[in-house]
Amino acid sequence: MCRGRCKGIVPSYWQRRSPARSRVRSGAGSAPSPWDENTVPPSFLPQLKTPSILFICTGNICRSPTAHVLLMHKARATGLDVEVDSAAISDEERGNPPDRRSVAEAKRRGITMHAHVARQVRKSDFDRFDLIIGMTAQHCAALRRLAPAGTEDKIHLFTEYAEGIEGDVPDPWYGGQKDFIEVFDLIDHGVAGLLAKLQAEAR
């Protein structure tokens, strides 16, 4: 969605404790153990990091905010804790809200687009997020040029998670509402695949 005016790119984790509780039994005839009541000191409980996902598109007003809101919506429905954000390669749309056609399609499907202001990807995002998912191969290439050493493996193409689909997620900005519907369907499919992967890793 550069529209010929794209500028160059500018080169919290939440933690939760596992609900599972260990039980340590004392030997027969020994003094009662303070750990016998299905509990252990908090310092012994495993620390599980909430997965964090950043979606990337060109201007951060169509594709990436749609993926953002869909993952939030689906994760909430399944009870999965996840940190989600979205950002742009270009700074052209910085400060703008989501495209009204993206908002309308989400609303048509019963999903309220969260309050969102487009922003450009930052180098600090590569430390903050576990997965940085570009909508096109070009986005991924730009992200790799920006990525600090050792963070390149976090970058993935969105359609890696959309079973049966390869290549880029097309930019609907140049089309009509029909294009927004088709892209919404594609993103919905990919987000479902991503969520399934996150759930499997959380088990």
Short mmCIF file of C-alpha atoms in Angstrom, two decimals:
data_model
loop_
_atom_site.label_atom_id
_atom_site.label_comp_id
_atom_site.label_asym_id
_atom_site.label_seq_id
_atom_site.Cartn_x
_atom_site.Cartn_y
_atom_site.Cartn_z
CA MET A 1 0.00 0.00 0.00
CA CYS A 2 2.93 2.33 -0.65
CA ARG A 3 1.09 4.35 -3.30
CA GLY A 4 4.47 5.38 -4.66
CA ARG A 5 5.37 7.48 -1.64
CA CYS A 6 6.93 4.96 0.75
CA LYS A 7 9.81 6.33 2.73
CA GLY A 8 12.77 4.27 3.86
CA ILE A 9 12.27 2.12 6.90
CA VAL A 10 13.75 3.29 10.15
CA PRO A 11 16.44 1.07 10.95
CA SER A 12 6.81 -6.76 28.56
CA TYR A 13 6.65 -9.64 28.50
CA TRP A 14 3.85 -11.04 30.61
CA GLN A 15 4.48 -14.12 32.63
CA ARG A 16 2.09 -16.52 34.16
CA ARG A 17 2.54 -19.43 36.47
CA SER A 18 1.44 -22.89 35.53
CA PRO A 19 -1.84 -23.89 37.17
CA ALA A 20 -0.36 -27.34 37.71
CA ARG A 21 0.83 -27.88 41.29
CA SER A 22 3.48 -30.36 42.37
CA ARG A 23 3.00 -32.59 45.36
CA VAL A 24 5.92 -33.81 47.44
CA ARG A 25 5.19 -36.53 49.99
CA SER A 26 7.14 -37.11 53.17
CA GLY A 27 8.32 -40.60 54.03
CA ALA A 28 6.26 -42.83 56.30
CA GLY A 29 6.70 -41.98 59.95
CA SER A 30 8.61 -38.80 59.27
CA ALA A 31 7.66 -35.36 60.45
CA PRO A 32 4.97 -33.71 58.33
CA SER A 33 6.39 -31.82 55.38
CA PRO A 34 5.23 -28.26 54.74
CA TRP A 35 4.93 -29.31 51.06
CA ASP A 36 2.33 -32.02 51.68
CA GLU A 37 -0.66 -29.79 50.90
CA ASN A 38 -0.37 -29.95 47.11
CA THR A 39 1.82 -26.92 46.99
CA VAL A 40 5.43 -25.87 46.61
CA PRO A 41 7.14 -22.54 47.21
CA PRO A 42 6.48 -20.11 44.33
CA SER A 43 10.18 -20.06 43.43
CA PHE A 44 9.91 -23.72 42.37
CA LEU A 45 6.94 -23.22 40.03
CA PRO A 46 7.76 -23.12 36.31
CA GLN A 47 7.57 -19.73 34.66
CA LEU A 48 5.71 -19.79 31.35
CA LYS A 49 6.24 -16.84 29.04
CA THR A 50 3.23 -15.49 27.21
CA PRO A 51 3.85 -15.76 23.44
CA SER A 52 4.17 -12.40 21.70
CA ILE A 53 3.32 -11.81 18.05
CA LEU A 54 3.89 -8.79 15.80
CA PHE A 55 2.14 -8.63 12.41
CA ILE A 56 3.68 -6.48 9.68
CA CYS A 57 2.28 -5.01 6.46
CA THR A 58 3.11 -1.96 4.38
CA GLY A 59 1.15 0.80 6.11
CA ASN A 60 -0.39 -0.93 9.17
CA ILE A 61 -3.95 0.05 8.26
CA CYS A 62 -5.35 -3.01 6.41
CA ARG A 63 -3.75 -6.45 6.63
CA SER A 64 -1.69 -6.33 9.82
CA PRO A 65 -4.38 -4.75 12.04
CA THR A 66 -6.86 -7.31 10.68
CA ALA A 67 -4.53 -10.14 11.72
CA HIS A 68 -3.99 -8.37 15.04
CA VAL A 69 -7.67 -8.18 15.92
CA LEU A 70 -8.42 -11.69 14.66
CA LEU A 71 -5.69 -13.27 16.79
CA MET A 72 -6.88 -11.33 19.83
CA HIS A 73 -10.45 -12.44 19.18
CA LYS A 74 -9.62 -16.12 18.63
CA ALA A 75 -7.13 -16.36 21.49
CA ARG A 76 -9.62 -14.83 23.91
CA ALA A 77 -12.25 -17.36 22.82
CA THR A 78 -9.88 -20.26 23.57
CA GLY A 79 -8.47 -18.82 26.79
CA LEU A 80 -4.93 -18.54 25.44
CA ASP A 81 -2.83 -15.67 26.79
CA VAL A 82 -1.02 -13.94 23.97
CA GLU A 83 0.52 -10.50 23.41
CA VAL A 84 -0.30 -9.09 19.97
CA ASP A 85 0.60 -5.94 18.09
CA SER A 86 1.01 -4.81 14.50
CA ALA A 87 3.22 -2.34 12.67
CA ALA A 88 4.25 -1.04 9.25
CA ILE A 89 7.30 -1.20 7.04
CA SER A 90 6.57 2.31 5.70
CA ASP A 91 5.94 5.40 7.82
CA GLU A 92 3.46 6.76 5.24
CA GLU A 93 0.34 5.95 7.29
CA ARG A 94 1.85 6.60 10.71
CA GLY A 95 -0.78 7.95 13.10
CA ASN A 96 -3.74 6.88 10.94
CA PRO A 97 -6.59 4.57 11.99
CA PRO A 98 -7.38 1.27 10.22
CA ASP A 99 -8.86 1.48 6.73
CA ARG A 100 -12.64 1.89 7.00
CA ARG A 101 -13.15 -1.10 4.68
CA SER A 102 -11.18 -3.36 7.03
CA VAL A 103 -13.22 -2.06 9.95
CA ALA A 104 -16.46 -2.64 8.05
CA GLU A 105 -15.58 -6.24 7.16
CA ALA A 106 -14.60 -7.06 10.73
CA LYS A 107 -17.85 -5.51 11.99
CA ARG A 108 -19.86 -7.50 9.44
CA ARG A 109 -18.45 -10.64 11.04
CA GLY A 110 -19.20 -9.54 14.57
CA ILE A 111 -15.70 -8.35 15.45
CA THR A 112 -15.02 -4.84 16.71
CA MET A 113 -11.72 -3.47 15.46
CA HIS A 114 -9.75 -2.31 18.49
CA ALA A 115 -8.60 1.27 18.81
CA HIS A 116 -5.53 1.35 16.61
CA VAL A 117 -3.04 3.94 15.40
CA ALA A 118 -0.65 2.91 12.64
CA ARG A 119 3.01 2.84 13.61
CA GLN A 120 6.28 1.86 11.98
CA VAL A 121 8.29 -1.17 13.08
CA ARG A 122 11.13 -0.39 15.51
CA LYS A 123 14.39 -2.21 16.21
CA SER A 124 13.22 -2.77 19.79
CA ASP A 125 10.36 -4.89 18.39
CA PHE A 126 12.87 -7.61 17.50
CA ASP A 127 13.73 -8.05 21.17
CA ARG A 128 10.17 -7.67 22.41
CA PHE A 129 8.35 -10.17 20.17
CA ASP A 130 8.78 -13.92 19.70
CA LEU A 131 7.37 -13.96 16.15
CA ILE A 132 7.42 -11.12 13.62
CA ILE A 133 5.14 -12.06 10.74
CA GLY A 134 5.22 -10.24 7.41
CA MET A 135 2.34 -10.33 4.96
CA THR A 136 4.62 -10.56 1.91
CA ALA A 137 8.07 -11.82 1.04
CA GLN A 138 9.06 -8.20 0.46
CA HIS A 139 8.04 -7.30 4.00
CA CYS A 140 10.09 -10.20 5.34
CA ALA A 141 13.13 -9.13 3.32
CA ALA A 142 12.84 -5.57 4.69
CA LEU A 143 12.51 -6.95 8.22
CA ARG A 144 15.65 -9.05 7.82
CA ARG A 145 17.60 -5.96 6.74
CA LEU A 146 16.41 -4.19 9.87
CA ALA A 147 16.77 -7.11 12.30
CA PRO A 148 19.58 -7.00 14.87
CA ALA A 149 21.98 -9.93 14.70
CA GLY A 150 20.53 -13.09 16.16
CA THR A 151 16.86 -12.15 15.70
CA GLU A 152 16.37 -13.08 12.04
CA ASP A 153 14.81 -16.43 12.95
CA LYS A 154 11.82 -14.60 14.44
CA ILE A 155 10.75 -13.42 10.99
CA HIS A 156 8.13 -15.48 9.15
CA LEU A 157 5.85 -15.13 6.13
CA PHE A 158 2.18 -15.09 7.13
CA THR A 159 1.13 -17.82 4.71
CA GLU A 160 3.44 -20.27 6.49
CA TYR A 161 0.51 -20.65 8.89
CA ALA A 162 -2.24 -20.79 6.23
CA GLU A 163 -2.49 -24.43 5.21
CA GLY A 164 -2.84 -24.91 1.46
CA ILE A 165 -1.84 -21.32 0.65
CA GLU A 166 1.53 -20.07 -0.55
CA GLY A 167 2.96 -16.69 -1.40
CA ASP A 168 1.91 -13.23 -0.32
CA VAL A 169 -1.23 -11.85 1.27
CA PRO A 170 -2.35 -9.33 -1.39
CA ASP A 171 -2.88 -5.70 -0.48
CA PRO A 172 -6.64 -4.97 -0.69
CA TRP A 173 -6.13 -1.21 -0.49
CA TYR A 174 -6.10 -0.88 -4.28
CA GLY A 175 -9.35 -2.82 -4.72
CA GLY A 176 -12.94 -2.72 -3.55
CA GLN A 177 -14.86 -4.33 -0.73
CA LYS A 178 -14.70 -7.70 -2.50
CA ASP A 179 -10.91 -7.62 -2.15
CA PHE A 180 -11.20 -6.83 1.54
CA ILE A 181 -13.55 -9.79 2.01
CA GLU A 182 -11.14 -12.17 0.25
CA VAL A 183 -8.14 -10.91 2.21
CA PHE A 184 -10.07 -11.12 5.47
CA ASP A 185 -10.86 -14.79 4.68
CA LEU A 186 -7.21 -15.52 3.93
CA ILE A 187 -6.02 -13.80 7.11
CA ASP A 188 -8.68 -15.55 9.17
CA HIS A 189 -7.43 -18.90 7.84
CA GLY A 190 -3.79 -18.07 8.60
CA VAL A 191 -4.55 -16.78 12.09
CA ALA A 192 -6.41 -20.02 12.86
CA GLY A 193 -3.31 -21.97 11.83
CA LEU A 194 -1.05 -19.75 13.92
CA LEU A 195 -3.32 -20.12 16.93
CA ALA A 196 -3.30 -23.91 16.61
CA LYS A 197 0.51 -23.82 16.63
CA LEU A 198 0.59 -21.57 19.71
CA GLN A 199 -1.87 -23.82 21.53
CA ALA A 200 0.19 -26.91 20.73
CA GLU A 201 3.34 -25.25 22.05
CA ALA A 202 1.53 -24.20 25.25
CA ARG A 203 0.61 -27.79 26.16
#
